[in-house]
Amino acid sequence: MTVDESVEPDRAVPAPSGWSGVRSLLLRLHFYAGILIAPFLVVAALSGLLFVFTPQLDELVYDDVVSVADSPASVPLAQQVDAGLTARPDDTLMAVRPATTGTDATQIIFAAPDLPESYRRTVFVNPHSAEVTGVLETYGSGQALPIQAWVDNLHRGLHLGDIGRLYSELAASWLWIVAIGGVVLWFSRRRKRTLLRPESGAKGRRRTLSWHGATGMWLAVGLVFLSATGLTWSQYAGGNITELRSALSWETPAVSGTVHSPTVSSSDVGLDRITAAARERGLSGDIEVTPPSGTGEAYIVQQVGRQWPTQQDSVAIDPANAQVTETLRFEDFPLIAKLARWGIDAHMGLLFGWVNQVVLVLLGGGLLCVIFWGYRMWWLRRPTRGMRRGFGRPPLRGMWRRVPGSVLAPLAVLALFVGYFVPLLGISLLLFLLLDCVLGLRARRAVGDRKEVAS
């Protein structure tokens, strides 16, 4: 059997006014979203918790590749790059990340035809001896090492390509709705003393509800943040976000790779002078050097530090004379571009180091607890008397008919707008409505059959 409404049809209820009808409608939506979307949220939470500590796992597993013994002497960067080119002669050089400390290996990053999109092959070179310490497949703009890359793809799309990405977009699309709806429902109970803590002395379903609601209040802001930042990576809603940022000129700026000089020379001063010029311009910490893609193109040197304070300054440098042709400071980014950078890095646990990781663990663990308590409440509502068996009964159907038109119309317009901008949310909401209609028809048919038998 399915929900208990297959046995008990729509019940007559007093017509609520205004907010009561909206609350009942929101409660039913929260119920369906919680029951049907929660499995996707569980997968996202578990894979996200696993992702949080992948930087430490990568460093532990690949320590002999990414780390070297310190030494007061180093060989020229160009010699280190030559070692990488010798190790991968058939790949295409994409970028170089010079060692920042004496115990770091230099990363020589290549594009390879045998690797999937967004993957690179990175050669790690000892900066003190130009010896290759290892070759690893890395992923994304941050050049994640293999363990992090594997978990990242698991969290993002279950290793199923574009089809798999639908799961994470569906989860992110509904997470903010469930979180905000839960806060509104819990706050509307007007239990001010127990808004942020479980109700003492409560038992059974009431105790479970108390833990579910109070914990959800603590998590709500963080869950909305994870939802919003997660959608920026999504396939469909993410595309709409990108178009919106472009239309409003909120895109992340970048320096021009073209050399603006009257006479273009084909000479190249080399990576060592280019790196020195970038350091002189104040690009400290971890940097990535992208060589020119052809004649008339500049070297692009960018900071890649993503902890707080964010280091994302970049410069374009003429390869003929090592003159800086353009400088872009992170402090000059548009506010939205800064927020996007900070939001993505905080979502990944990079912004505040271990503190960021602990917060994500609390959010992920708390979300799993809230989902567990939600399912438990559903189970505790199941019919158990006589021959009646089934699952927990959802809130009453048909409450939308009791919502004033002046309230229902704006809600419908808002739902259409959000559903268009976040497509998987809109499509799944329509499916929820269809499911609700089917269950309603089934309940009415069961009542009709019983009346025929009784007559």
mmCIF file of N, CA, C and O in Angstrom, residues 309-343:
data_model
loop_
_atom_site.group_PDB
_atom_site.id
_atom_site.type_symbol
_atom_site.label_atom_id
_atom_site.label_comp_id
_atom_site.label_asym_id
_atom_site.label_seq_id
_atom_site.Cartn_x
_atom_site.Cartn_y
_atom_site.Cartn_z
ATOM 1 N N PRO A 309 42.969 35.446 3.769
ATOM 2 C CA PRO A 309 42.324 36.281 2.758
ATOM 3 C C PRO A 309 42.559 35.740 1.349
ATOM 4 O O PRO A 309 43.634 35.237 1.041
ATOM 5 N N THR A 310 41.551 35.844 0.511
ATOM 6 C CA THR A 310 41.625 35.306 -0.842
ATOM 7 C C THR A 310 42.695 36.015 -1.651
ATOM 8 O O THR A 310 42.772 37.244 -1.662
ATOM 9 N N GLN A 311 43.542 35.237 -2.323
ATOM 10 C CA GLN A 311 44.586 35.777 -3.191
ATOM 11 C C GLN A 311 44.289 35.338 -4.625
ATOM 12 O O GLN A 311 44.521 34.193 -4.990
ATOM 13 N N GLN A 312 43.764 36.272 -5.418
ATOM 14 C CA GLN A 312 43.383 35.980 -6.794
ATOM 15 C C GLN A 312 43.848 37.071 -7.759
ATOM 16 O O GLN A 312 43.269 37.245 -8.830
ATOM 17 N N ASP A 313 44.894 37.823 -7.384
ATOM 18 C CA ASP A 313 45.436 38.834 -8.290
ATOM 19 C C ASP A 313 46.053 38.161 -9.509
ATOM 20 O O ASP A 313 46.514 37.010 -9.437
ATOM 21 N N SER A 314 46.066 38.862 -10.633
ATOM 22 C CA SER A 314 46.656 38.314 -11.853
ATOM 23 C C SER A 314 47.295 39.426 -12.673
ATOM 24 O O SER A 314 46.917 40.601 -12.561
ATOM 25 N N VAL A 315 48.279 39.045 -13.483
ATOM 26 C CA VAL A 315 48.964 39.992 -14.369
ATOM 27 C C VAL A 315 49.175 39.333 -15.726
ATOM 28 O O VAL A 315 49.257 38.102 -15.831
ATOM 29 N N ALA A 316 49.241 40.163 -16.763
ATOM 30 C CA ALA A 316 49.644 39.723 -18.102
ATOM 31 C C ALA A 316 51.041 40.293 -18.356
ATOM 32 O O ALA A 316 51.296 41.468 -18.086
ATOM 33 N N ILE A 317 51.935 39.458 -18.882
ATOM 34 C CA ILE A 317 53.335 39.861 -19.049
ATOM 35 C C ILE A 317 53.778 39.587 -20.474
ATOM 36 O O ILE A 317 53.573 38.481 -21.009
ATOM 37 N N ASP A 318 54.400 40.588 -21.080
ATOM 38 C CA ASP A 318 54.926 40.480 -22.437
ATOM 39 C C ASP A 318 56.091 39.491 -22.448
ATOM 40 O O ASP A 318 57.063 39.673 -21.712
ATOM 41 N N PRO A 319 56.030 38.425 -23.258
ATOM 42 C CA PRO A 319 57.121 37.437 -23.264
ATOM 43 C C PRO A 319 58.420 37.980 -23.848
ATOM 44 O O PRO A 319 59.485 37.403 -23.588
ATOM 45 N N ALA A 320 58.363 39.077 -24.602
ATOM 46 C CA ALA A 320 59.572 39.592 -25.252
ATOM 47 C C ALA A 320 60.480 40.341 -24.291
ATOM 48 O O ALA A 320 61.707 40.311 -24.434
ATOM 49 N N ASN A 321 59.861 41.010 -23.269
ATOM 50 C CA ASN A 321 60.668 41.855 -22.386
ATOM 51 C C ASN A 321 60.290 41.766 -20.916
ATOM 52 O O ASN A 321 60.812 42.528 -20.092
ATOM 53 N N ALA A 322 59.380 40.878 -20.573
ATOM 54 C CA ALA A 322 58.941 40.682 -19.186
ATOM 55 C C ALA A 322 58.280 41.919 -18.597
ATOM 56 O O ALA A 322 58.256 42.099 -17.374
ATOM 57 N N GLN A 323 57.714 42.776 -19.455
ATOM 58 C CA GLN A 323 56.988 43.945 -18.977
ATOM 59 C C GLN A 323 55.535 43.574 -18.682
ATOM 60 O O GLN A 323 54.881 42.908 -19.489
ATOM 61 N N VAL A 324 55.048 44.008 -17.541
ATOM 62 C CA VAL A 324 53.655 43.760 -17.178
ATOM 63 C C VAL A 324 52.762 44.667 -18.009
ATOM 64 O O VAL A 324 52.872 45.894 -17.964
ATOM 65 N N THR A 325 51.874 44.076 -18.776
ATOM 66 C CA THR A 325 50.997 44.848 -19.656
ATOM 67 C C THR A 325 49.631 45.113 -19.042
ATOM 68 O O THR A 325 48.923 46.020 -19.474
ATOM 69 N N GLU A 326 49.239 44.337 -18.059
ATOM 70 C CA GLU A 326 47.944 44.547 -17.405
ATOM 71 C C GLU A 326 47.966 43.892 -16.036
ATOM 72 O O GLU A 326 48.554 42.821 -15.859
ATOM 73 N N THR A 327 47.313 44.550 -15.082
ATOM 74 C CA THR A 327 47.230 44.036 -13.711
ATOM 75 C C THR A 327 45.780 44.046 -13.247
ATOM 76 O O THR A 327 45.053 45.011 -13.485
ATOM 77 N N LEU A 328 45.361 42.965 -12.619
ATOM 78 C CA LEU A 328 44.007 42.866 -12.069
ATOM 79 C C LEU A 328 44.104 42.408 -10.629
ATOM 80 O O LEU A 328 44.669 41.357 -10.340
ATOM 81 N N ARG A 329 43.568 43.225 -9.723
ATOM 82 C CA ARG A 329 43.595 42.919 -8.299
ATOM 83 C C ARG A 329 42.239 42.367 -7.858
ATOM 84 O O ARG A 329 41.187 42.824 -8.321
ATOM 85 N N PHE A 330 42.278 41.405 -6.962
ATOM 86 C CA PHE A 330 41.040 40.818 -6.457
ATOM 87 C C PHE A 330 40.178 41.874 -5.785
ATOM 88 O O PHE A 330 38.942 41.821 -5.858
ATOM 89 N N GLU A 331 40.799 42.851 -5.155
ATOM 90 C CA GLU A 331 40.043 43.897 -4.472
ATOM 91 C C GLU A 331 39.224 44.729 -5.458
ATOM 92 O O GLU A 331 38.264 45.406 -5.063
ATOM 93 N N ASP A 332 39.561 44.685 -6.735
ATOM 94 C CA ASP A 332 38.820 45.430 -7.747
ATOM 95 C C ASP A 332 37.726 44.602 -8.411
ATOM 96 O O ASP A 332 37.033 45.104 -9.308
ATOM 97 N N PHE A 333 37.582 43.345 -8.032
ATOM 98 C CA PHE A 333 36.511 42.516 -8.587
ATOM 99 C C PHE A 333 35.152 43.121 -8.227
ATOM 100 O O PHE A 333 34.984 43.724 -7.160
ATOM 101 N N PRO A 334 34.127 42.946 -9.075
ATOM 102 C CA PRO A 334 32.762 43.308 -8.665
ATOM 103 C C PRO A 334 32.365 42.507 -7.426
ATOM 104 O O PRO A 334 32.834 41.385 -7.207
ATOM 105 N N LEU A 335 31.491 43.089 -6.618
ATOM 106 C CA LEU A 335 31.092 42.434 -5.370
ATOM 107 C C LEU A 335 30.532 41.045 -5.620
ATOM 108 O O LEU A 335 30.846 40.098 -4.890
ATOM 109 N N ILE A 336 29.685 40.892 -6.643
ATOM 110 C CA ILE A 336 29.088 39.586 -6.921
ATOM 111 C C ILE A 336 30.165 38.566 -7.271
ATOM 112 O O ILE A 336 30.094 37.394 -6.871
ATOM 113 N N ALA A 337 31.191 38.981 -8.032
ATOM 114 C CA ALA A 337 32.275 38.072 -8.383
ATOM 115 C C ALA A 337 33.035 37.645 -7.136
ATOM 116 O O ALA A 337 33.444 36.488 -7.001
ATOM 117 N N LYS A 338 33.233 38.570 -6.197
ATOM 118 C CA LYS A 338 33.889 38.220 -4.932
ATOM 119 C C LYS A 338 33.038 37.233 -4.138
ATOM 120 O O LYS A 338 33.550 36.234 -3.610
ATOM 121 N N LEU A 339 31.738 37.527 -4.047
ATOM 122 C CA LEU A 339 30.856 36.638 -3.298
ATOM 123 C C LEU A 339 30.822 35.242 -3.907
ATOM 124 O O LEU A 339 30.777 34.235 -3.185
ATOM 125 N N ALA A 340 30.839 35.183 -5.248
ATOM 126 C CA ALA A 340 30.849 33.882 -5.918
ATOM 127 C C ALA A 340 32.116 33.109 -5.585
ATOM 128 O O ALA A 340 32.075 31.907 -5.313
ATOM 129 N N ARG A 341 33.252 33.792 -5.608
ATOM 130 C CA ARG A 341 34.523 33.147 -5.285
ATOM 131 C C ARG A 341 34.528 32.642 -3.845
ATOM 132 O O ARG A 341 34.892 31.507 -3.569
ATOM 133 N N TRP A 342 34.114 33.508 -2.915
ATOM 134 C CA TRP A 342 34.089 33.112 -1.511
ATOM 135 C C TRP A 342 33.078 31.991 -1.277
ATOM 136 O O TRP A 342 33.337 31.063 -0.497
ATOM 137 N N GLY A 343 31.911 32.098 -1.926
ATOM 138 C CA GLY A 343 30.888 31.085 -1.717
ATOM 139 C C GLY A 343 31.327 29.713 -2.187
ATOM 140 O O GLY A 343 31.142 28.713 -1.480
#
